[in-house]
CSV table of C-alpha atoms in Angstrom, one decimal:
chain,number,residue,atom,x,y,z
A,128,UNK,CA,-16.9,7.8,-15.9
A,129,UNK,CA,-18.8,10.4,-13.4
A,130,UNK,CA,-18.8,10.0,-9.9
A,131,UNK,CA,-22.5,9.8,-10.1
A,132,UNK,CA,-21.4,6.0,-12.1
A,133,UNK,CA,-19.4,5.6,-9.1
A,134,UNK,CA,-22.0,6.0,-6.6
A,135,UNK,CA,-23.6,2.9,-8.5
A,136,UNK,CA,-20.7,0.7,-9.6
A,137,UNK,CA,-19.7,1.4,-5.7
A,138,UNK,CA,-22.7,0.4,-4.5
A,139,UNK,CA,-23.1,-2.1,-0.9
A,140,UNK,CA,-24.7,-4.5,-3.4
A,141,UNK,CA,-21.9,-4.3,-5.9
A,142,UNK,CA,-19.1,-4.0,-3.2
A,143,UNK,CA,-20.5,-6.7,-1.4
A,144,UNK,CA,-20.1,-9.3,-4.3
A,145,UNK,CA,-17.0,-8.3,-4.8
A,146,UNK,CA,-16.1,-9.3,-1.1
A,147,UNK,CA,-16.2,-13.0,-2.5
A,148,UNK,CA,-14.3,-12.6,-5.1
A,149,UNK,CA,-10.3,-13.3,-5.2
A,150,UNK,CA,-8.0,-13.3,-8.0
A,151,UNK,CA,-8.8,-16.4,-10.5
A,152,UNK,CA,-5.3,-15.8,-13.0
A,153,UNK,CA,-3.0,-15.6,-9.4
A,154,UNK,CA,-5.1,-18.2,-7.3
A,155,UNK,CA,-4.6,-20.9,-10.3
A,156,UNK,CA,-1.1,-20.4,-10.4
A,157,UNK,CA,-0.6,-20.3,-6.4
A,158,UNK,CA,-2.9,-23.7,-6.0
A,159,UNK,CA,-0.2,-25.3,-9.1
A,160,UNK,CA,2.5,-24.5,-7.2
A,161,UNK,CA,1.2,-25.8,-3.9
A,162,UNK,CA,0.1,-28.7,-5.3
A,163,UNK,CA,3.3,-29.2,-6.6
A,164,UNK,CA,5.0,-28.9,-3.1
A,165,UNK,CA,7.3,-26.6,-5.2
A,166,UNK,CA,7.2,-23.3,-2.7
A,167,UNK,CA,10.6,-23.3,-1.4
A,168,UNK,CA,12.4,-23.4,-5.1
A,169,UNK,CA,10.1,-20.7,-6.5
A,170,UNK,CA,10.5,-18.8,-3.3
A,171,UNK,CA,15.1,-19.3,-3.7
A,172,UNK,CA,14.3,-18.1,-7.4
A,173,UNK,CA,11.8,-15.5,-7.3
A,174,UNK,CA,13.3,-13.1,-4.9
A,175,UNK,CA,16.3,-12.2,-7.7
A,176,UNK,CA,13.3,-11.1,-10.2
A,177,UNK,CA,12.6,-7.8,-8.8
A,178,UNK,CA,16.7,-7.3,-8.5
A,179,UNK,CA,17.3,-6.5,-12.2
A,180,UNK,CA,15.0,-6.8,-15.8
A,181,UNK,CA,15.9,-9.9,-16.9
A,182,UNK,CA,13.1,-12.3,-17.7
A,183,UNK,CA,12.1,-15.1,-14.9
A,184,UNK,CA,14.7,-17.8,-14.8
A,185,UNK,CA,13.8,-20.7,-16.7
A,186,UNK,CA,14.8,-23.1,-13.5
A,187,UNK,CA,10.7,-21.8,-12.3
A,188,UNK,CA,8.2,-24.1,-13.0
A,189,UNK,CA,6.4,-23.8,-16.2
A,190,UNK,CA,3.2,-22.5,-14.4
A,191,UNK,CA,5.3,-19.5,-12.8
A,192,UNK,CA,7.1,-19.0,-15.6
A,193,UNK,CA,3.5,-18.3,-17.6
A,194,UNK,CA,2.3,-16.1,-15.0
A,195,UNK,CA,5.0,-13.9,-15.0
A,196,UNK,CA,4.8,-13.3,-19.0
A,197,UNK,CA,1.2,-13.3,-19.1
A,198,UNK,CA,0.6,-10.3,-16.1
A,199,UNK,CA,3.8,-8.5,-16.8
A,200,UNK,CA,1.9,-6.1,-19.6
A,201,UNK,CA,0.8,-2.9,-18.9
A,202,UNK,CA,-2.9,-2.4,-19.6
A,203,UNK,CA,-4.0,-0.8,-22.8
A,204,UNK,CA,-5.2,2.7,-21.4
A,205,UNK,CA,-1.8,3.2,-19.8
A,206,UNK,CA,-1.1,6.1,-20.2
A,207,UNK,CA,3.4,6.8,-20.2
A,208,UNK,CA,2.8,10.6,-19.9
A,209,UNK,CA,0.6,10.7,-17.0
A,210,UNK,CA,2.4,7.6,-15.1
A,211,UNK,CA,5.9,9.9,-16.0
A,212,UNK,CA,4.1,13.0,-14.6
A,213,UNK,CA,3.0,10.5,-11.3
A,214,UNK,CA,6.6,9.6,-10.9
A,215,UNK,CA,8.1,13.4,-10.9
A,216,UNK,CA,5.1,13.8,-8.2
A,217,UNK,CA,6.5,11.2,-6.2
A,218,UNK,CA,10.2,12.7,-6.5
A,219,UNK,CA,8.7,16.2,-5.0
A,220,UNK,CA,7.1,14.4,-2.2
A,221,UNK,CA,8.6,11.0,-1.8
A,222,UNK,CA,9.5,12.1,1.6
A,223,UNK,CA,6.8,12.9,3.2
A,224,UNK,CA,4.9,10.3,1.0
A,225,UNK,CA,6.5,7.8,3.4
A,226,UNK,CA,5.8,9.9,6.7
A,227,UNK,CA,1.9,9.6,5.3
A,228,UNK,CA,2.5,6.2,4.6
A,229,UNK,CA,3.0,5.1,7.9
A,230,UNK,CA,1.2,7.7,9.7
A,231,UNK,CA,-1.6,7.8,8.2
A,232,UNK,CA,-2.2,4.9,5.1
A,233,UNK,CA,-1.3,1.8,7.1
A,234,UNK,CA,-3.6,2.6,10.5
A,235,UNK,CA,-6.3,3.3,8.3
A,236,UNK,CA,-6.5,0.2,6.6
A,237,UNK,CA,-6.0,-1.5,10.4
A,238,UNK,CA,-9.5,0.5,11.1
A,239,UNK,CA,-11.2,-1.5,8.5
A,240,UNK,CA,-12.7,-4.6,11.0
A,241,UNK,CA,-13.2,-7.2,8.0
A,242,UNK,CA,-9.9,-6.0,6.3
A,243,UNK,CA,-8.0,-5.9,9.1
A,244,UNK,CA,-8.0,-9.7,10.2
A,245,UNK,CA,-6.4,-11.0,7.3
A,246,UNK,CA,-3.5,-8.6,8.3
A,247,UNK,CA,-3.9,-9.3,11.9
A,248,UNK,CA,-3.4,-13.3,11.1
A,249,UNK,CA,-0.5,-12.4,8.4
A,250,UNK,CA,1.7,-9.8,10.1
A,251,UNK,CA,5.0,-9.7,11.7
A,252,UNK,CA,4.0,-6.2,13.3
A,253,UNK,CA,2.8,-7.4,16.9
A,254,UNK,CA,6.2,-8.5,17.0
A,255,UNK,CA,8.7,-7.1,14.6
A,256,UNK,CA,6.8,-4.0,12.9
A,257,UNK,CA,10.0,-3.0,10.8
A,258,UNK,CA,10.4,-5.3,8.0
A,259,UNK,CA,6.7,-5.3,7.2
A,260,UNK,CA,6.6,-1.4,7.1
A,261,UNK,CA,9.7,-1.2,5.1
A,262,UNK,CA,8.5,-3.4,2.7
A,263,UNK,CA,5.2,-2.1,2.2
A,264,UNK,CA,7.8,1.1,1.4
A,265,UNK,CA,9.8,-0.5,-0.9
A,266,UNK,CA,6.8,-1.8,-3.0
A,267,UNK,CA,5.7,2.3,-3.2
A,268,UNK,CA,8.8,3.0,-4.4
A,269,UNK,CA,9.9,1.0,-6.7
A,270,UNK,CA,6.2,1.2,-8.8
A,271,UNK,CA,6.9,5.2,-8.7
A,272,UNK,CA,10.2,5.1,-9.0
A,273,UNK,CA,11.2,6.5,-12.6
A,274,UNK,CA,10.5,3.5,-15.1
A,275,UNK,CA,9.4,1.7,-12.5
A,276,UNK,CA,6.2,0.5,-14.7
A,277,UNK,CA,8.1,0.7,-18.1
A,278,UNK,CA,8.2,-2.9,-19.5
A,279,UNK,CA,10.4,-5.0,-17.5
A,280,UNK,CA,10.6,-2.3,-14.4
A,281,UNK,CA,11.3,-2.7,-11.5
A,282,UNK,CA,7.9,-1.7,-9.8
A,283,UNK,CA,6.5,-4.0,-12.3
A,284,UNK,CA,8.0,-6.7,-10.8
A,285,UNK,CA,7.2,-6.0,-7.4
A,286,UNK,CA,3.7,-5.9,-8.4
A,287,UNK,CA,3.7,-9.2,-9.5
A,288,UNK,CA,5.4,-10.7,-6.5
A,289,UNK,CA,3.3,-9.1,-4.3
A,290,UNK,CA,0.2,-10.4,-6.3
A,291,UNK,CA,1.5,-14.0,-6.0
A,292,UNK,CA,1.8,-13.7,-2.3
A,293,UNK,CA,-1.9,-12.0,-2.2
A,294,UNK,CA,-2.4,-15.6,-3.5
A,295,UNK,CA,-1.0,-17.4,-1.4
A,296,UNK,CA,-2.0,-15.9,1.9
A,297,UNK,CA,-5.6,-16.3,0.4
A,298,UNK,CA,-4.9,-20.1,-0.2
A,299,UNK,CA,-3.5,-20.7,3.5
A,300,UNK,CA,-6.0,-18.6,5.3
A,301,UNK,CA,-8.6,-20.6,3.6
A,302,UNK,CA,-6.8,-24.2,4.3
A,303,UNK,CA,-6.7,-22.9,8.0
A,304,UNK,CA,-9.9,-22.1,8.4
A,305,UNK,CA,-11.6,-19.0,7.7
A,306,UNK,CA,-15.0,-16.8,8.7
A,307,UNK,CA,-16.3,-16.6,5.7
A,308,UNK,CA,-18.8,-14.0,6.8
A,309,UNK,CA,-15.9,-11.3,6.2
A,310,UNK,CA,-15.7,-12.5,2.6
A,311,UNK,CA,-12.6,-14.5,0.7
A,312,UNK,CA,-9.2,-12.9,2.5
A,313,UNK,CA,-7.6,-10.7,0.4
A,314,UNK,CA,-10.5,-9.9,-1.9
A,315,UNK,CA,-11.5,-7.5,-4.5
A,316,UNK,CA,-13.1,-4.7,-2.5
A,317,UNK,CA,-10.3,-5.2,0.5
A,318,UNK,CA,-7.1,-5.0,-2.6
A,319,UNK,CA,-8.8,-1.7,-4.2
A,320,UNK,CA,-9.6,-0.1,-0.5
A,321,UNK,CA,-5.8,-0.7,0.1
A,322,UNK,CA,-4.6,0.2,-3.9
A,323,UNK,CA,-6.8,3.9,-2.6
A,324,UNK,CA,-4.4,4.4,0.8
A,325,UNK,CA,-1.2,4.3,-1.7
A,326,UNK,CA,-2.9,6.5,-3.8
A,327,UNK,CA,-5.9,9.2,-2.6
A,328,UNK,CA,-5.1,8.9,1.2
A,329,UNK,CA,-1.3,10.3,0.2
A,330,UNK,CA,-3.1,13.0,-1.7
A,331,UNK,CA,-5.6,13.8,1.0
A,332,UNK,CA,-2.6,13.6,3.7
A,333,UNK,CA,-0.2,16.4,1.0
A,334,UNK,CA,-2.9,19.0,1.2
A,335,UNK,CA,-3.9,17.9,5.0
A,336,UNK,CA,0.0,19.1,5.6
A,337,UNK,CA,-0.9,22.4,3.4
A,338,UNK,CA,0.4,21.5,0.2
A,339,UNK,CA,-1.6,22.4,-3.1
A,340,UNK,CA,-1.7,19.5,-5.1
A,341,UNK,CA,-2.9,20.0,-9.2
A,342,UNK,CA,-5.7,18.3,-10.2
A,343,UNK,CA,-4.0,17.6,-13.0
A,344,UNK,CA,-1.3,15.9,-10.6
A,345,UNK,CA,-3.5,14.2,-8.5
A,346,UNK,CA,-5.3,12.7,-11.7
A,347,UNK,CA,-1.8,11.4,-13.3
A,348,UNK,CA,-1.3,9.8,-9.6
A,349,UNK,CA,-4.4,8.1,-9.1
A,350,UNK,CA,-3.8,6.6,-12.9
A,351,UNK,CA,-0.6,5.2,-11.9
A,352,UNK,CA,-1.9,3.2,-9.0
A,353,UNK,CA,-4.5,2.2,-11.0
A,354,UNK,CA,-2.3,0.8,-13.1
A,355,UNK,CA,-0.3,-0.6,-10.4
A,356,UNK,CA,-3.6,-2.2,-9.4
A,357,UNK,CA,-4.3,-4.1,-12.2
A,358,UNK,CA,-0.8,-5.4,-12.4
A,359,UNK,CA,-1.6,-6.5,-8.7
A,360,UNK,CA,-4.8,-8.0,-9.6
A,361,UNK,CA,-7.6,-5.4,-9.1
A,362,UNK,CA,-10.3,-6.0,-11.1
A,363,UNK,CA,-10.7,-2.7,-13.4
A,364,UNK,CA,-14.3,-2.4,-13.0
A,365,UNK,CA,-13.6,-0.8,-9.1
A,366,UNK,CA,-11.0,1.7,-10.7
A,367,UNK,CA,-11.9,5.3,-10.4
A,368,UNK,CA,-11.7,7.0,-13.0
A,369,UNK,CA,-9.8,10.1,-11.6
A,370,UNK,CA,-8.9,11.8,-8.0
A,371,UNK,CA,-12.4,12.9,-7.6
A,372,UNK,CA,-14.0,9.2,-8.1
A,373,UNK,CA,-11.1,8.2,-6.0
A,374,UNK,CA,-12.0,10.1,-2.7
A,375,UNK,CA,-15.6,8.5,-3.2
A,376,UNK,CA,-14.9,5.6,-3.0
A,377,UNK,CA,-12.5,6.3,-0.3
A,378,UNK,CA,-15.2,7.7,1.6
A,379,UNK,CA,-17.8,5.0,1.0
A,380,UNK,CA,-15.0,2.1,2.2
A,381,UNK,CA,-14.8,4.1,5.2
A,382,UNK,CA,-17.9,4.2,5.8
A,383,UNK,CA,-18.8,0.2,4.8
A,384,UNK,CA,-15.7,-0.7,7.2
A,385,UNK,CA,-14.5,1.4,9.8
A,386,UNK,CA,-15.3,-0.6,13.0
A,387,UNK,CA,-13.7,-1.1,16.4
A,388,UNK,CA,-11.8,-4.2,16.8
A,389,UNK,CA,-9.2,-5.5,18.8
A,390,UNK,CA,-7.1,-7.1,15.8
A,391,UNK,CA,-7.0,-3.0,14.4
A,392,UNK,CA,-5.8,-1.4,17.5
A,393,UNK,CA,-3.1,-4.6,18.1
A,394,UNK,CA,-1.8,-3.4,15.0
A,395,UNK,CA,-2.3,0.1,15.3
A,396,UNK,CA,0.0,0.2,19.1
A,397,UNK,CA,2.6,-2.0,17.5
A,398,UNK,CA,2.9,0.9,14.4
A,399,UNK,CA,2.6,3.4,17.2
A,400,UNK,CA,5.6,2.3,19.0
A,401,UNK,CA,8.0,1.4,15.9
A,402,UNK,CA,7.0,5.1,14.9
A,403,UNK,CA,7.6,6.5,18.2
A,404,UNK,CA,10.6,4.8,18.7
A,405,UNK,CA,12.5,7.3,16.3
A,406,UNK,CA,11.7,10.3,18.4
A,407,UNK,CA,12.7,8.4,21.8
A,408,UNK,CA,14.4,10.0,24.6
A,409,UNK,CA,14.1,13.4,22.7
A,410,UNK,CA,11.1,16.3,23.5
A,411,UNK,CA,9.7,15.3,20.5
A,412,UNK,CA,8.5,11.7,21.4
A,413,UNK,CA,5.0,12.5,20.8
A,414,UNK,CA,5.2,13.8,17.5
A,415,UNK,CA,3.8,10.5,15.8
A,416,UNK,CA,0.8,10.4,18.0
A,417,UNK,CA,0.2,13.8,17.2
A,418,UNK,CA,0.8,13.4,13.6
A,419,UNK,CA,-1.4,10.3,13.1
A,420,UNK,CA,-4.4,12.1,14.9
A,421,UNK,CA,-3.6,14.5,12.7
A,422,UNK,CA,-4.2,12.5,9.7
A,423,UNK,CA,-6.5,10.4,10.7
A,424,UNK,CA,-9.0,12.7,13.0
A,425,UNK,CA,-9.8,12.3,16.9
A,426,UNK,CA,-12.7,9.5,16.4
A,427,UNK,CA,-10.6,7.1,14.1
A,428,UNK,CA,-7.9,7.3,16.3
A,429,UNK,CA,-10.3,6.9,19.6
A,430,UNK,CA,-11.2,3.6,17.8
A,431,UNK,CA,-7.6,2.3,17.4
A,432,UNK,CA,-6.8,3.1,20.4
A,433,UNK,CA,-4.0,5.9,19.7
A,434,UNK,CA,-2.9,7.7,22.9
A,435,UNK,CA,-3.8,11.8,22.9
A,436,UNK,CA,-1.8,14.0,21.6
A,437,UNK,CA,0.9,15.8,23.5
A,438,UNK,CA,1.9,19.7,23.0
A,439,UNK,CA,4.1,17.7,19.9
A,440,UNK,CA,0.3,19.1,18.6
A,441,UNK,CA,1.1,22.9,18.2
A,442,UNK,CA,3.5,22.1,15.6
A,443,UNK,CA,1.3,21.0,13.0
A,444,UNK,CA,0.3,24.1,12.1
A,445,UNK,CA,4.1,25.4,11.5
A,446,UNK,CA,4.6,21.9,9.6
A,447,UNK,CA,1.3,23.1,7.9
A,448,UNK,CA,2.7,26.4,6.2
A,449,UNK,CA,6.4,24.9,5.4
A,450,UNK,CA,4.1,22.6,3.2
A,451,UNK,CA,2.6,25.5,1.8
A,452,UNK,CA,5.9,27.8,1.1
A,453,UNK,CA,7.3,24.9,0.0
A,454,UNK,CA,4.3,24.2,-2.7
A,455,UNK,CA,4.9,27.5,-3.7
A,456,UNK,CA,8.0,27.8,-4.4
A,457,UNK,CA,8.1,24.7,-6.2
A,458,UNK,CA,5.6,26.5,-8.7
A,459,UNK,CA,7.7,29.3,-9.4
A,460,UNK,CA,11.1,27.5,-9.2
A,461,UNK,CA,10.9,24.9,-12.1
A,462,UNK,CA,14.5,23.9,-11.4
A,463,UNK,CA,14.2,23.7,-7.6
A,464,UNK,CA,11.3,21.6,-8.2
A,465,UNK,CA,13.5,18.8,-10.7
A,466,UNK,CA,16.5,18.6,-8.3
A,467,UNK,CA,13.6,17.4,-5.5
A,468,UNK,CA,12.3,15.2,-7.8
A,469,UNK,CA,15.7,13.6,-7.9
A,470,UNK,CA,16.7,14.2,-4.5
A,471,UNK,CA,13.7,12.6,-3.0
A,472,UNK,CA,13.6,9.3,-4.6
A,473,UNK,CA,17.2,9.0,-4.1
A,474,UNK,CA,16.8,9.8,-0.1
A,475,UNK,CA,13.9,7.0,0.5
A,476,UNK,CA,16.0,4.6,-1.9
A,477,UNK,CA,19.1,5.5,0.1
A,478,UNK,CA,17.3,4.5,3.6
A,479,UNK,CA,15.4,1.5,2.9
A,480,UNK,CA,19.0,0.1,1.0
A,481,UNK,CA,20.5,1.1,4.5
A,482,UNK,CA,17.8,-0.2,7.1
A,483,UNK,CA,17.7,-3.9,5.1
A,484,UNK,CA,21.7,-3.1,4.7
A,485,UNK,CA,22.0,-3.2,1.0
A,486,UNK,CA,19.1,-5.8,0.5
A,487,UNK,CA,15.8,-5.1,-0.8
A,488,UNK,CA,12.4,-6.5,0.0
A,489,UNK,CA,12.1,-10.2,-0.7
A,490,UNK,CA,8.0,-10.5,-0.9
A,491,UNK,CA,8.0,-14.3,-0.5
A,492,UNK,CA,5.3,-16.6,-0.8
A,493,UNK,CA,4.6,-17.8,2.6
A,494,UNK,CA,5.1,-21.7,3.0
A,495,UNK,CA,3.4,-21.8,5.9
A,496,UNK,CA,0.6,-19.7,7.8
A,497,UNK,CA,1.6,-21.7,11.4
A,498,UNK,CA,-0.4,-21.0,14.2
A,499,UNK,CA,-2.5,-18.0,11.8
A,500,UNK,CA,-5.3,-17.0,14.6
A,501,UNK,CA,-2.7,-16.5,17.0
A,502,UNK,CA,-0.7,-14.1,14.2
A,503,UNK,CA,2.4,-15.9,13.5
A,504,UNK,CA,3.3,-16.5,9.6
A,505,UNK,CA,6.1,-15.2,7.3
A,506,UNK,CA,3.7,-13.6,4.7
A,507,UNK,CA,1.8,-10.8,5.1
A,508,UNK,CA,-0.1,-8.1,2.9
């Protein structure tokens, strides 16, 4: 499809309906569970799925055991080249993948105002910002992770996990009371804006750091998350259809949602000073402020409420060419460019196994939103 369809399927009109939409397959088997009072055995059993490729224990309930069979298949246009092809991409730049991850991906979906409060009443960032930003990590690397999407992967269980809790944080925000002038929580036009930070905002933010990314490469990466998408719940009719479409419709989120709020720039200082906190004590403190205004451009960061930039800002252009001379020599050094693959999946496995100390990211179905407009729950997006 063109992006001149885009412009049309991604329409206010169209993206607007989609704001009330949820997930029908997920929601069903969420308000079954609930109903059931069964959310504290699925929750004991569930978090060993994602640990190996066995199928789900047969101690779930029936109704979790369906879902997990039923949304574990790849769709039919998956393509196993062009996912393998995303994965190597992801080995090259799994690294700074996860700088632009949190520098960049997460604060801009905390400048989308309607998005944004479904976080705000989910998160554990205003108080502990670590375990939700390494598991929005580990969920990125185990879908691109090598056969992390093959039948039984690992990334293909994450997905569904994290689709089921989607679900459930939709089913609690709505039993606690809701505006529903911002749409259904966790809706179809909020899951594709964030599906397009995991995919074309890590694009944007290689060749924003110099790197020359292949259309080709960017193509095979968008298809992946969009397969990751569906497996999350996405319906396919907001997929782009390439990297092109998929900075369109970037773009046109942007511009439907970027708004001042104070629920965005809560989140945005608590991401601020995790990041920050790395660089501490050292001449370099500023160099996340000056990387995320980097990214994200002087008014976006005005609206979250991101200090300015210290001299940390002069080194962006170095930071700028290494990304370039690096890009280069990966072209002409074919065997350079395999041991990074290898090398940088291996170095972000290695520290999100050491900073949850050998465990990984549990993705739990909340219980229990608590006291949501005051942002205390156990789930979050």
């Amino acid at each position: 499809m063109r992006a001149t369809d885009a412009s049309y399927r991604w329409s206010d009109a169209a993206l607007d309906s989609m704001r009330l939409r949820g997930d029908p397959a997920a929601d069903a088997v969420v308000r079954a569970i609930f109903e059931d009072g069964q959310v504290a055995a699925v929750n004991r059993l569930i978090v060993t799925l994602v640990r190996n490729d066995a199928p789900p224990p047969e101690e779930l309930p029936a109704v979790a055991r369906e879902y997990f069979a039923a949304s574990a298949s790849l769709p039919p246009w998956a393509d196993r080249a062009r996912i393998g092809r995303a994965s190597a991409f992801f080995g090259r730049h799994a690294s700074r993948a996860m700088l632009i991850l949190g520098h960049y991906s997460l604060p801009a979906c905390y400048a989308a105002r309607r998005g944004v409060q479904v976080l705000h009443m989910t998160s554990r960032l205003s108080r502990n910002p670590r375990p939700r930003l390494l598991e929005t990590a580990q969920l990125v690397f185990d879908v691109m992770a090598p056969g992390g999407l093959e039948p039984g992967g690992i990334g293909v269980r994450s997905a569904q996990k994290v689709r089921l809790m989607h679900a459930a944080v939709r089913h609690l925000i709505l039993e606690h009371g809701w505006d529903h002038a911002l749409g259904l929580p966790v809706n179809q036009e909020d899951m594709v804006g964030t599906l397009l930070t995991f995919s074309a905002v890590i694009l944007d933010g290689l060749r924003k750091l110099g790197f020359s990314v292949s259309d080709e490469d960017a193509d095979a990466y968008v298809h992946a998350w969009n397969v990751v998408g569906v497996l999350m719940g996405v319906d396919e009719s907001l997929l782009p259809g390439d990297a092109a479409e998929a900075g369109l419709m970037l773009v046109n989120i942007q511009r439907r949602h970027f708004e001042p709020c104070p629920e965005g720039r809560q989140l945005t200082a608590a991401l601020t000073e995790i990041l920050v906190e790395s660089n501490r004590g050292t001449p370099f403190a500023g160099m996340s402020v000056s990387m995320m205004r980097f990214f994200l451009g002087d008014n976006t960061a005005d609206m979250l409420g991101i200090p300015p930039s210290d001299w940390t800002r002069e080194l962006v252009a170095p930071l700028r060419l290494l990304g370039w001379l690096t890009g280069e020599s990966h072209g002409r050094l074919p065997l350079l460019a395999r041991a990074s693959e290898s090398f940088g999946c291996a170095l972000v496995e290695g520290l999100l196994s050491m900073e949850r100390a050998g465990r990984r990211a549990e993705f739990r179905l909340p219980e229990a939103l608590g006291s949501v407009r005051r942002g205390g729950s156990e789930g979050a997006l």
